Coordinates of C-alpha atoms in Angstrom, one line a residue:
Chain A
X255 CA -27.3 -2.9 -22.1
X256 CA -28.5 -5.3 -19.4
X257 CA -28.8 -8.2 -21.9
X258 CA -25.1 -7.9 -22.4
X259 CA -24.5 -8.8 -18.8
X260 CA -26.8 -11.8 -19.0
X261 CA -24.8 -13.0 -22.0
X262 CA -21.6 -12.4 -20.1
X263 CA -22.7 -14.4 -17.1
X264 CA -23.9 -17.2 -19.4
X265 CA -20.5 -17.2 -21.1
X266 CA -18.8 -17.5 -17.7
X267 CA -21.1 -20.4 -16.8
X268 CA -20.0 -22.2 -20.0
X269 CA -16.3 -21.9 -19.2
X270 CA -15.8 -25.2 -17.4
X271 CA -17.1 -27.0 -20.5
X272 CA -15.7 -24.9 -23.3
X273 CA -12.4 -23.8 -21.9
X274 CA -11.7 -25.9 -18.8
X275 CA -8.1 -24.7 -18.4
X276 CA -9.5 -21.2 -17.7
X277 CA -11.8 -22.4 -14.9
X278 CA -9.3 -21.8 -12.0
X279 CA -8.3 -18.4 -13.4
X280 CA -11.9 -17.3 -13.6
X281 CA -12.5 -18.7 -10.1
X282 CA -9.7 -16.5 -8.7
X283 CA -10.9 -13.5 -10.6
X284 CA -14.4 -13.9 -9.2
X285 CA -13.2 -14.2 -5.6
X286 CA -10.9 -11.2 -6.0
X287 CA -13.7 -9.4 -7.8
X288 CA -16.0 -9.7 -4.7
X289 CA -13.2 -8.1 -2.6
X290 CA -12.8 -5.4 -5.3
X291 CA -16.5 -4.6 -5.0
X292 CA -15.8 -4.1 -1.3
X293 CA -13.1 -1.5 -2.2
X294 CA -15.5 0.0 -4.8
X295 CA -18.1 0.6 -2.2
X296 CA -15.8 2.8 -0.3
X297 CA -14.6 4.5 -3.5
X298 CA -18.2 5.6 -3.9
X299 CA -17.8 7.6 -0.7
X300 CA -14.5 9.0 -2.0
X301 CA -12.4 6.9 0.4
X302 CA -9.6 4.7 -0.5
X303 CA -8.6 1.9 1.8
X304 CA -5.1 0.6 1.5
X305 CA -5.7 -2.3 3.9
X306 CA -8.8 -4.1 2.7
X307 CA -6.8 -7.3 2.1
X308 CA -7.2 -7.4 5.9
X309 CA -10.8 -8.6 5.7
X310 CA -10.0 -10.9 2.8
X311 CA -7.3 -12.5 4.9
X312 CA -9.2 -12.6 8.2
X313 CA -12.0 -14.5 6.5
X314 CA -9.6 -16.9 4.8
X315 CA -7.7 -17.6 8.1
X316 CA -10.9 -18.1 10.0
X317 CA -11.9 -20.7 7.4
X318 CA -8.5 -22.4 7.7
X319 CA -8.7 -22.4 11.6
X320 CA -12.3 -23.8 11.6
X321 CA -11.2 -26.5 9.1
X322 CA -8.1 -27.4 11.2
X323 CA -10.1 -27.7 14.4
X324 CA -13.2 -29.5 13.0
X325 CA -12.2 -31.8 10.2
X326 CA -14.8 -32.4 7.4
X327 CA -16.7 -29.3 8.2
X328 CA -19.7 -28.3 6.1
X329 CA -18.7 -25.7 3.5
X330 CA -21.6 -23.5 4.4
X331 CA -20.4 -23.3 8.0
X332 CA -17.0 -22.0 6.8
X333 CA -18.5 -19.6 4.4
X334 CA -20.7 -18.1 7.1
X335 CA -18.0 -18.1 9.8
X336 CA -15.5 -16.4 7.5
X337 CA -18.0 -13.8 6.4
X338 CA -19.2 -13.1 9.9
X339 CA -15.6 -12.9 11.1
X340 CA -14.7 -10.4 8.4
X341 CA -17.8 -8.3 9.1
X342 CA -17.1 -8.3 12.8
X343 CA -13.5 -7.2 12.2
X344 CA -15.0 -4.6 9.9
X345 CA -17.1 -3.3 12.8
X346 CA -14.1 -3.1 15.1
X347 CA -11.7 -1.4 12.6
X348 CA -14.6 0.6 11.1
X349 CA -15.7 2.2 14.4
X350 CA -12.2 3.6 14.5
X351 CA -11.4 4.6 10.9
X352 CA -14.8 6.3 10.0
X353 CA -13.6 9.3 11.9
X354 CA -10.9 9.9 9.3
X355 CA -11.0 10.9 5.6
X356 CA -8.6 10.9 2.7
X357 CA -5.0 9.9 3.2
X358 CA -5.5 9.2 6.9
X359 CA -8.3 6.8 6.2
X360 CA -6.2 4.9 3.7
X361 CA -3.1 4.8 5.9
X362 CA -5.0 3.7 9.0
X363 CA -6.5 0.8 7.1
X364 CA -3.0 0.0 6.0
X365 CA -1.7 0.1 9.5
X366 CA -4.4 -2.3 10.7
X367 CA -3.7 -4.7 7.9
X368 CA 0.0 -4.6 8.6
X369 CA -0.6 -5.3 12.3
X370 CA -2.5 -8.4 11.3
X371 CA 0.1 -9.3 8.7
X372 CA 2.9 -9.2 11.2
X373 CA 0.9 -11.3 13.7
X374 CA 0.4 -13.9 11.0
X375 CA 4.1 -13.9 10.1
X376 CA 5.5 -13.9 13.6
X377 CA 3.2 -16.1 15.7
X378 CA 4.0 -19.1 13.5
X379 CA 3.1 -21.6 16.2
X380 CA -0.5 -20.8 15.5
X381 CA -0.5 -19.5 12.0
X382 CA 2.2 -21.5 10.3
X383 CA 4.1 -18.3 9.7
X384 CA 5.1 -17.5 6.1
X385 CA 4.2 -21.1 5.0
X386 CA 0.6 -20.5 6.0
X387 CA -2.0 -23.2 6.6
X388 CA -3.1 -25.9 4.2
X389 CA -6.9 -26.5 4.0
X390 CA -8.5 -29.8 3.7
X391 CA -11.6 -30.1 1.5
X392 CA -14.8 -29.3 3.3
X393 CA -18.0 -31.3 2.7
X394 CA -20.8 -29.9 0.7
X395 CA -24.3 -30.5 2.1
X396 CA -22.9 -33.6 3.8
X397 CA -21.3 -35.0 0.7
X398 CA -17.6 -35.5 0.3
X399 CA -16.7 -34.3 -3.2
X400 CA -13.7 -35.2 -5.2
X401 CA -11.3 -32.4 -6.2
X402 CA -12.8 -31.8 -9.6
X403 CA -16.3 -31.9 -8.4
X404 CA -15.5 -29.6 -5.5
X405 CA -13.8 -27.1 -7.8
X406 CA -16.8 -27.1 -10.1
X407 CA -19.1 -26.5 -7.2
X408 CA -17.0 -23.6 -6.0
X409 CA -16.9 -22.2 -9.5
X410 CA -20.7 -22.1 -9.8
X411 CA -21.2 -21.0 -6.3
X412 CA -18.8 -18.1 -7.0
X413 CA -20.9 -17.1 -10.0
X414 CA -24.1 -17.3 -8.0
X415 CA -22.6 -15.2 -5.2
X416 CA -21.2 -12.6 -7.6
X417 CA -24.5 -12.1 -9.3
X418 CA -26.4 -12.0 -6.0
X419 CA -24.0 -9.8 -4.0
X420 CA -23.3 -7.6 -7.1
X421 CA -27.0 -7.1 -7.5
X422 CA -27.4 -6.4 -3.8
X423 CA -24.6 -3.8 -3.8
X424 CA -26.1 -2.0 -6.8
X425 CA -29.5 -1.9 -5.0
X426 CA -27.8 -0.7 -1.9
X427 CA -26.2 2.2 -3.7
X428 CA -29.7 3.2 -4.9
X429 CA -31.2 2.8 -1.5
X430 CA -31.6 5.8 0.9
X431 CA -28.7 4.7 3.0
X432 CA -26.6 4.2 -0.1
X433 CA -27.5 7.6 -1.4
X434 CA -26.5 9.2 2.0
X435 CA -23.3 7.2 1.8
X436 CA -22.4 8.6 -1.6
X437 CA -22.9 12.1 -0.4
X438 CA -19.9 11.7 1.9
X439 CA -17.8 12.1 -1.3
X440 CA -19.6 15.2 -2.7
X441 CA -20.7 17.1 0.4
X442 CA -20.3 15.7 3.8
X443 CA -21.0 18.9 5.7
X444 CA -24.5 19.2 4.2
X445 CA -25.2 15.7 5.5
X446 CA -24.5 17.0 9.0
X447 CA -26.7 20.0 8.4
X448 CA -29.5 17.5 7.7
X449 CA -29.0 16.0 11.1
X450 CA -27.5 12.8 9.7
X451 CA -24.3 11.2 11.0
X452 CA -21.8 10.8 8.1
X453 CA -19.8 8.5 10.3
X454 CA -22.7 6.1 10.8
X455 CA -23.4 6.1 7.0
X456 CA -19.7 5.5 6.3
X457 CA -19.7 2.7 8.9
X458 CA -22.6 0.9 7.2
X459 CA -20.8 1.0 3.9
X460 CA -17.6 -0.1 5.6
X461 CA -19.4 -3.2 7.1
X462 CA -20.8 -4.0 3.6
X463 CA -17.3 -3.7 2.1
X464 CA -15.7 -5.9 4.8
X465 CA -18.4 -8.6 4.3
X466 CA -17.8 -8.6 0.6
X467 CA -14.1 -9.0 1.1
X468 CA -14.9 -11.8 3.6
X469 CA -16.9 -13.8 1.0
X470 CA -14.1 -13.3 -1.5
X471 CA -11.5 -14.4 1.0
X472 CA -13.3 -17.7 1.8
X473 CA -13.8 -18.5 -1.9
X474 CA -10.1 -17.8 -2.6
X475 CA -8.9 -19.9 0.4
X476 CA -11.0 -22.9 -0.4
X477 CA -10.2 -22.7 -4.2
X478 CA -6.5 -22.3 -3.6
X479 CA -6.4 -24.8 -0.7
X480 CA -3.8 -22.8 1.3
X481 CA -3.8 -19.5 3.2
X482 CA -0.6 -17.4 3.7
X483 CA 0.1 -14.0 5.2
X484 CA 0.5 -12.8 1.6
X485 CA -3.3 -12.6 1.6
X486 CA -3.1 -9.6 3.9
X487 CA 0.0 -7.9 2.5
X488 CA -0.3 -4.3 1.6
X489 CA 0.5 -5.0 -2.0
X490 CA -2.6 -7.2 -2.2
X491 CA -4.7 -4.3 -0.9
X492 CA -3.1 -1.9 -3.4
X493 CA -4.0 -4.5 -6.1
X494 CA -7.6 -4.4 -5.1
X495 CA -7.7 -0.6 -5.5
X496 CA -5.8 -1.0 -8.8
X497 CA -8.4 -3.4 -10.1
X498 CA -11.3 -1.1 -8.9
X499 CA -9.8 1.8 -10.9
X500 CA -9.0 -0.4 -13.8
X501 CA -12.7 -1.5 -14.0
X502 CA -13.9 2.0 -13.5
X503 CA -13.9 3.5 -10.1
X504 CA -17.3 3.2 -8.4
X505 CA -18.8 0.6 -10.7
X506 CA -19.8 -2.8 -9.4
X507 CA -19.9 -4.5 -12.8
X508 CA -16.6 -2.8 -13.6
X509 CA -15.0 -4.4 -10.5
X510 CA -15.7 -7.9 -11.9
X511 CA -14.6 -7.0 -15.5
X512 CA -11.5 -5.4 -14.0
X513 CA -10.8 -8.5 -11.9
X514 CA -11.2 -10.8 -15.0
X515 CA -8.9 -8.7 -17.2
X516 CA -6.4 -8.3 -14.4
X517 CA -6.2 -12.0 -13.7
X518 CA -5.8 -12.7 -17.5
X519 CA -3.1 -10.1 -17.9
X520 CA -1.3 -11.3 -14.7
X521 CA -1.5 -15.0 -15.6
X522 CA -0.3 -14.6 -19.2
X523 CA 2.2 -11.9 -18.4
X524 CA 3.8 -14.1 -15.8
X525 CA 3.7 -17.2 -18.0
X526 CA 5.2 -15.5 -21.1
X527 CA 7.3 -12.8 -19.5
X528 CA 8.2 -14.2 -16.1
X529 CA 10.8 -11.6 -15.3
X530 CA 8.9 -8.5 -16.3
X531 CA 5.2 -9.3 -15.6
X532 CA 5.0 -6.7 -12.8
X533 CA 6.5 -4.2 -15.2
X534 CA 3.9 -5.0 -17.8
X535 CA 1.1 -4.8 -15.3
X536 CA 2.4 -1.4 -14.1
X537 CA 2.7 -0.1 -17.6
X538 CA -0.8 -1.3 -18.3
X539 CA -2.1 0.6 -15.3
X540 CA -0.3 3.7 -16.4
X541 CA -1.9 3.5 -19.8
X542 CA -5.3 3.1 -18.3
X543 CA -4.9 6.0 -15.9
X544 CA -3.4 8.4 -18.4
X545 CA -5.6 7.6 -21.4
X546 CA -8.8 6.1 -20.0
X547 CA -9.3 7.5 -16.5
X548 CA -12.9 6.2 -16.5
X549 CA -11.5 2.7 -16.6
X550 CA -12.9 -0.1 -18.6
X551 CA -16.5 0.8 -17.8
X552 CA -15.7 4.3 -19.1
X553 CA -14.5 2.8 -22.3
X554 CA -17.6 0.6 -22.6
X555 CA -19.8 3.5 -21.9
X556 CA -18.1 5.6 -24.6
X557 CA -18.4 2.8 -27.1
X558 CA -22.1 2.5 -26.5
X559 CA -23.0 6.1 -26.4
X560 CA -21.1 7.0 -29.6
X561 CA -23.9 6.0 -31.9
X562 CA -27.0 7.1 -29.9
X563 CA -25.5 10.1 -28.1
X564 CA -26.8 8.6 -24.9
X565 CA -25.2 9.8 -21.7
X566 CA -25.0 7.4 -18.8
Chain B
X108 CA 17.1 -5.7 31.0
X109 CA 20.6 -4.7 32.3
X110 CA 22.4 -1.4 31.5
X111 CA 24.4 -2.9 28.6
X112 CA 21.4 -4.2 26.7
X113 CA 19.6 -0.9 27.5
X114 CA 22.4 1.0 25.8
X115 CA 22.5 -1.4 22.9
X116 CA 18.8 -1.0 22.3
X117 CA 19.2 2.8 22.6
X118 CA 22.0 2.9 20.0
X119 CA 20.1 0.5 17.7
X120 CA 17.1 2.7 18.0
X121 CA 19.0 5.9 17.3
X122 CA 20.7 4.6 14.2
X123 CA 17.5 3.0 12.9
X124 CA 15.5 6.1 13.6
X125 CA 18.0 8.2 11.7
X126 CA 17.7 6.1 8.6
X127 CA 13.9 6.0 8.7
X128 CA 13.8 9.7 9.2
X129 CA 16.0 10.4 6.1
X130 CA 13.7 8.3 3.9
X131 CA 10.5 9.7 5.5
X132 CA 11.8 13.2 5.1
X133 CA 11.8 12.8 1.3
X134 CA 8.3 11.5 1.4
X135 CA 7.1 14.3 3.7
X136 CA 8.6 16.9 1.5
X137 CA 7.0 15.5 -1.6
X138 CA 3.6 15.1 0.2
X139 CA 3.8 18.5 1.8
X140 CA 4.4 20.3 -1.4
X141 CA 2.7 18.2 -4.1
X142 CA 0.0 16.4 -2.0
X143 CA 1.1 13.2 -3.6
X144 CA 1.8 10.1 -1.5
X145 CA 4.6 8.6 -3.5
X146 CA 4.5 4.8 -3.3
X147 CA 7.6 4.6 -5.6
X148 CA 9.6 6.2 -2.8
X149 CA 10.4 2.8 -1.5
X150 CA 11.8 1.7 -4.8
X151 CA 14.0 4.8 -5.0
X152 CA 15.3 3.9 -1.6
X153 CA 16.1 0.3 -2.7
X154 CA 17.7 1.5 -5.9
X155 CA 19.8 4.0 -4.0
X156 CA 21.1 1.1 -1.9
X157 CA 21.8 -1.1 -5.0
X158 CA 23.4 1.7 -6.9
X159 CA 25.7 2.5 -3.9
X160 CA 26.7 -1.1 -3.5
X161 CA 27.6 -1.3 -7.2
X162 CA 29.4 2.0 -7.5
X163 CA 31.3 1.7 -4.2
X164 CA 32.2 -1.9 -4.9
X165 CA 33.4 -1.0 -8.4
X166 CA 35.5 2.0 -7.4
X167 CA 37.0 0.3 -4.3
X168 CA 37.9 -2.7 -6.4
X169 CA 40.1 -0.4 -8.5
X170 CA 42.1 0.2 -5.3
X171 CA 40.6 3.4 -4.1
X172 CA 40.7 4.3 -0.3
X173 CA 37.5 3.1 1.6
X174 CA 36.8 6.7 2.7
X175 CA 35.9 7.4 -0.9
X176 CA 32.7 5.4 -0.2
X177 CA 31.1 8.4 1.5
X178 CA 31.2 10.9 -1.4
X179 CA 30.2 8.0 -3.7
X180 CA 27.0 7.5 -1.6
X181 CA 26.0 11.1 -2.2
X182 CA 26.8 10.6 -5.9
X183 CA 24.6 7.5 -6.1
X184 CA 21.7 9.3 -4.3
X185 CA 21.9 12.3 -6.6
X186 CA 22.0 10.0 -9.6
X187 CA 18.9 8.1 -8.5
X188 CA 17.1 11.4 -7.7
X189 CA 17.9 13.0 -11.0
X190 CA 17.8 10.1 -13.4
X191 CA 14.8 8.3 -12.0
X192 CA 12.9 10.8 -9.9
X193 CA 13.2 13.6 -12.5
X194 CA 11.6 11.6 -15.4
X195 CA 8.8 10.3 -13.1
X196 CA 7.7 13.8 -12.3
X197 CA 8.3 15.2 -15.8
X198 CA 6.6 12.5 -17.8
X199 CA 4.0 11.0 -15.5
X200 CA 3.0 13.0 -12.4
X201 CA 2.8 16.3 -14.3
X202 CA -0.1 14.9 -16.3
X203 CA -2.3 14.0 -13.3
X204 CA -2.1 16.9 -10.9
X205 CA -5.7 17.8 -11.6
X206 CA -6.9 14.2 -11.3
X207 CA -8.3 12.5 -8.2
X208 CA -6.1 11.5 -5.3
X209 CA -6.7 7.8 -6.0
X210 CA -5.4 8.1 -9.5
X211 CA -2.3 10.0 -8.3
X212 CA -1.6 7.3 -5.8
X213 CA -2.1 4.6 -8.4
X214 CA 0.3 6.2 -10.8
X215 CA 3.1 6.0 -8.2
X216 CA 2.0 2.4 -7.4
X217 CA 2.4 1.5 -11.1
X218 CA 5.9 3.1 -11.1
X219 CA 6.6 1.1 -8.0
X220 CA 5.7 -2.1 -9.8
X221 CA 7.8 -1.2 -12.8
X222 CA 10.8 -0.2 -10.7
X223 CA 10.6 -3.5 -8.7
X224 CA 11.2 -5.4 -11.9
X225 CA 13.8 -3.0 -13.2
X226 CA 15.7 -3.5 -10.0
X227 CA 15.4 -7.3 -10.3
X228 CA 16.6 -7.2 -13.9
X229 CA 19.6 -5.1 -13.2
X230 CA 20.7 -6.5 -9.9
X231 CA 19.1 -10.0 -9.8
X232 CA 17.7 -11.6 -6.7
X233 CA 20.8 -12.5 -4.8
X234 CA 21.6 -10.4 -1.7
X235 CA 24.4 -7.9 -1.8
X236 CA 26.6 -6.8 1.1
X237 CA 29.2 -4.0 1.1
X238 CA 30.3 -2.8 4.5
X239 CA 33.5 -1.0 3.6
X240 CA 32.1 2.4 4.7
X241 CA 31.0 0.9 8.0
X242 CA 34.5 -0.5 8.7
X243 CA 36.3 2.6 7.5
X244 CA 35.1 4.6 10.5
X245 CA 35.9 2.0 13.1
X246 CA 34.2 1.6 16.5
X247 CA 33.5 3.7 19.5
X248 CA 33.1 2.6 23.1
X249 CA 30.4 4.1 25.3
X250 CA 30.2 2.9 28.9
X251 CA 31.8 -0.4 27.9
X252 CA 29.5 -0.9 24.9
X253 CA 31.2 -1.0 21.6
X254 CA 29.3 0.3 18.6
X255 CA 30.2 1.4 15.1
X256 CA 30.9 5.1 14.6
X257 CA 29.0 4.9 11.4
X258 CA 25.7 4.0 13.0
X259 CA 26.1 5.8 16.3
X260 CA 27.5 9.1 15.1
X261 CA 27.5 9.5 11.3
X262 CA 23.8 8.4 10.7
X263 CA 22.3 10.6 13.4
X264 CA 24.5 13.5 12.4
X265 CA 23.4 13.3 8.8
X266 CA 19.8 13.1 9.9
X267 CA 20.1 16.2 12.1
X268 CA 22.0 18.1 9.4
X269 CA 19.3 17.2 6.9
X270 CA 16.5 18.3 9.3
X271 CA 18.1 21.6 10.0
X272 CA 19.2 22.1 6.5
X273 CA 15.8 21.5 5.0
X274 CA 14.2 23.8 7.6
X275 CA 16.7 26.5 6.7
X276 CA 16.2 25.9 2.9
X277 CA 12.4 26.1 3.1
X278 CA 12.2 29.1 5.4
X279 CA 15.3 31.2 4.7
X280 CA 16.2 30.8 1.1
X281 CA 14.4 32.3 -1.9
X282 CA 14.0 28.9 -3.7
X283 CA 12.6 27.4 -0.4
X284 CA 10.2 30.2 0.0
X285 CA 9.0 29.8 -3.6
X286 CA 8.4 26.1 -2.8
X287 CA 6.4 27.0 0.4
X288 CA 4.4 29.7 -1.5
X289 CA 3.5 27.2 -4.2
X290 CA 2.4 24.7 -1.5
X291 CA 0.1 27.3 0.1
X292 CA -1.6 28.4 -3.1
X293 CA -0.5 27.2 -6.5
X294 CA -2.6 29.6 -8.5
X295 CA -1.6 32.7 -6.6
X296 CA 2.0 31.6 -6.8
X297 CA 1.7 31.2 -10.5
X298 CA 0.0 34.6 -10.9
X299 CA 3.0 36.3 -9.4
X300 CA 5.3 34.6 -11.8
X301 CA 6.5 31.5 -9.9
X302 CA 7.1 28.7 -12.3
X303 CA 5.1 26.0 -10.4
X304 CA 6.1 23.3 -12.8
X305 CA 9.8 23.8 -12.0
X306 CA 9.1 24.0 -8.3
X307 CA 7.3 20.7 -8.4
X308 CA 10.1 19.1 -10.5
X309 CA 12.7 20.4 -8.0
X310 CA 10.7 19.2 -5.0
X311 CA 10.2 15.8 -6.4
X312 CA 13.9 15.4 -7.4
X313 CA 14.9 16.6 -4.0
X314 CA 12.6 14.1 -2.3
X315 CA 13.9 11.3 -4.6
X316 CA 17.5 12.2 -3.7
X317 CA 16.6 11.8 0.0
X318 CA 15.1 8.4 -0.7
X319 CA 18.2 7.4 -2.6
X320 CA 20.4 8.8 0.2
X321 CA 18.5 6.8 2.7
X322 CA 19.2 3.7 0.7
X323 CA 22.8 4.6 0.2
X324 CA 23.4 5.2 3.9
X325 CA 21.5 2.0 4.8
X326 CA 23.6 -0.1 2.4
X327 CA 26.6 -0.8 4.6
X328 CA 24.5 -1.8 7.6
X329 CA 22.2 -4.4 6.0
X330 CA 22.2 -6.9 3.2
X331 CA 20.5 -5.5 0.1
X332 CA 17.7 -7.7 -1.3
X333 CA 14.4 -7.6 -3.2
X334 CA 11.5 -6.5 -1.1
X335 CA 13.5 -3.9 1.0
X336 CA 11.8 -1.1 -0.8
X337 CA 8.3 -2.4 -0.1
X338 CA 9.1 -2.8 3.6
X339 CA 10.5 0.7 3.8
X340 CA 7.6 2.4 2.1
X341 CA 5.0 1.3 4.5
X342 CA 7.2 2.2 7.4
X343 CA 7.7 5.7 6.0
X344 CA 4.0 6.0 5.3
X345 CA 3.4 5.3 9.0
X346 CA 5.9 8.0 9.9
X347 CA 4.4 10.6 7.6
X348 CA 0.8 9.9 8.7
X349 CA 1.7 9.8 12.4
X350 CA 3.7 13.0 12.2
X351 CA 0.9 14.9 10.6
X352 CA 1.0 15.2 6.9
X353 CA 4.0 17.3 5.6
X354 CA 5.4 18.0 9.1
X355 CA 9.2 17.8 9.1
X356 CA 9.7 18.1 12.9
X357 CA 6.8 15.7 13.4
X358 CA 8.6 13.2 11.1
X359 CA 11.7 13.5 13.2
X360 CA 9.9 12.8 16.5
X361 CA 7.9 10.0 15.0
X362 CA 10.9 8.3 13.4
X363 CA 12.6 8.5 16.8
X364 CA 9.5 7.0 18.6
X365 CA 9.3 4.2 16.0
X366 CA 13.0 3.5 16.0
X367 CA 13.2 3.3 19.8
X368 CA 10.0 1.3 20.0
X369 CA 11.2 -1.2 17.5
X370 CA 14.7 -1.6 18.9
X371 CA 13.5 -2.1 22.5
X372 CA 10.9 -4.5 21.3
X373 CA 13.6 -6.6 19.6
X374 CA 15.3 -7.0 23.0
X375 CA 12.2 -7.5 25.1
X376 CA 9.6 -9.2 22.9
X377 CA 11.0 -9.8 19.4
X378 CA 7.8 -11.2 17.9
X379 CA 6.1 -7.8 18.1
X380 CA 9.0 -5.7 16.7
X381 CA 7.5 -5.5 13.2
X382 CA 4.2 -4.5 14.8
X383 CA 5.4 -1.7 16.9
X384 CA 5.5 1.1 14.3
X385 CA 1.8 0.5 13.3
X386 CA 0.7 0.2 16.9
X387 CA 2.4 3.6 17.6
X388 CA 0.6 5.0 14.6
X389 CA -2.8 3.7 15.6
X390 CA -2.3 4.9 19.2
X391 CA -1.2 8.4 18.2
X392 CA -4.0 8.9 15.7
X393 CA -6.5 7.7 18.2
X394 CA -5.5 10.6 20.5
X395 CA -4.7 13.1 17.8
X396 CA -6.6 12.4 14.6
X397 CA -4.6 14.9 12.6
X398 CA -1.2 13.4 13.6
X399 CA 1.3 14.6 16.1
X400 CA 2.1 18.0 14.5
X401 CA -0.8 18.3 12.1
X402 CA -3.6 20.8 12.4
X403 CA -7.3 20.1 11.6
X404 CA -8.1 21.0 8.1
X405 CA -10.5 23.8 7.4
X406 CA -13.8 22.5 6.0
X407 CA -15.3 23.7 2.8
X408 CA -19.1 23.9 2.4

């Protein structure tokens, strides 16, 4: 099935030429998709975070602050600063939340993201409050690009990052650490009997998930040109979990397919049914959960195994 | 902070805590029995408030006495619980009890999204204000501080009555014991003839009525606008998690801590008022990972 993915990526790469009006939509989907992979990583360990928009937002705000303090900053600097910031925040929050499982894990993440959200909202002298911060365009390898060229650059960078980080995450799941990490879901106590610390394994996955959210946040912020506290709001976090389940909980590729489908449904539902787009999205989610709990990857898997009786 | 502001902060805290407790009580009940964290709880709260404003406004416009607002609040809450809560459990939740926790949460999140739009379609986006019930009870003066009877006496009384009432219901009545038994062990309860489906339906409707009642009681004290449900749900999540999952007394204590913390913050350092509930939650869980009244779960190998 791997050739299908190559075709899919090639199709994405053609979008700016074949369907330029979809370019921005796909950009957003890819940025969100990276954050969704972050949530997916934790789902592999059976943990749901209802606050991962925190890392998405921290990275975006770090990018905005760096740009505001040092005009015409190199894009690479912002990308690294945002990702590092999100990872560092992941370490601080992670050290605390890895002691918890299930609902407590989810709710604590929520609490941390809500704390950051209210700081962004209330300390408006620094953060611009609900209006957020507008970003100027960074330079790319010393060049000052026009708007169109910069968006095109971001688009292809997003594809490259998605392929690279997606591949890395899949490899990580297969690695010894990744295997340990997944055991937290199935049998944590046995891990302890083996003399391995489940907390440390969970923390390593948590750092990876925060970093992925960080990269997504920076891409989103620079593509959108503005950061607002909405980036960190709990509904954004819930959306990430939503997309992860839509794609197929636990699947990296599913995360991106889910993000693309979600962005399409959201954009067209709000364009053609402005008043009820949330309702449509909710109904869509209900249908997926009730009739295809394996998500879209589950459906794809079923479609492919029907002929050859292959199990995945 | 002088004595007058101290009293004001105290009264604000009590009335706010009472409201938060009533909403969180419904969430705690549903979680305690069904192990489902109901995101749509916030929508039921908001719709309870909207329904009350509509029904009370409509009846009082016909020339009824303002006191009638109180029974009408109860009516709206029950309507919300039965007409919205009932179908949610019967048509949706019932299908996913054996599925994973994430999916259960997401079903209620989907319902939340749907109800947010329903609420916007029915009531629009303009704020509503209907304070007849607040004015009907007048004011009371304590040490020179004037406060409304509604917020200082009625809300806390309702909260206390509900706390004691629910305790009594769950521990002393047959139906309550059936609910507790089903919570402990669903299969064993079914094997001795308890209709678990009905217990779950009853619990969910009861929880939904409490959410609606919270909204109904909140309606005279605040303007009703979109987004109020989303704000309330994260707050009651914080209460439920800090309390220790499914702990009714814990919810009462946490609601009080959060209500007091928030109202004192408003007078001392207003910027951090929104932050206080989550700080309390993080601090409590740092010391007691299972929540204030929770007990560590037994581990299965």
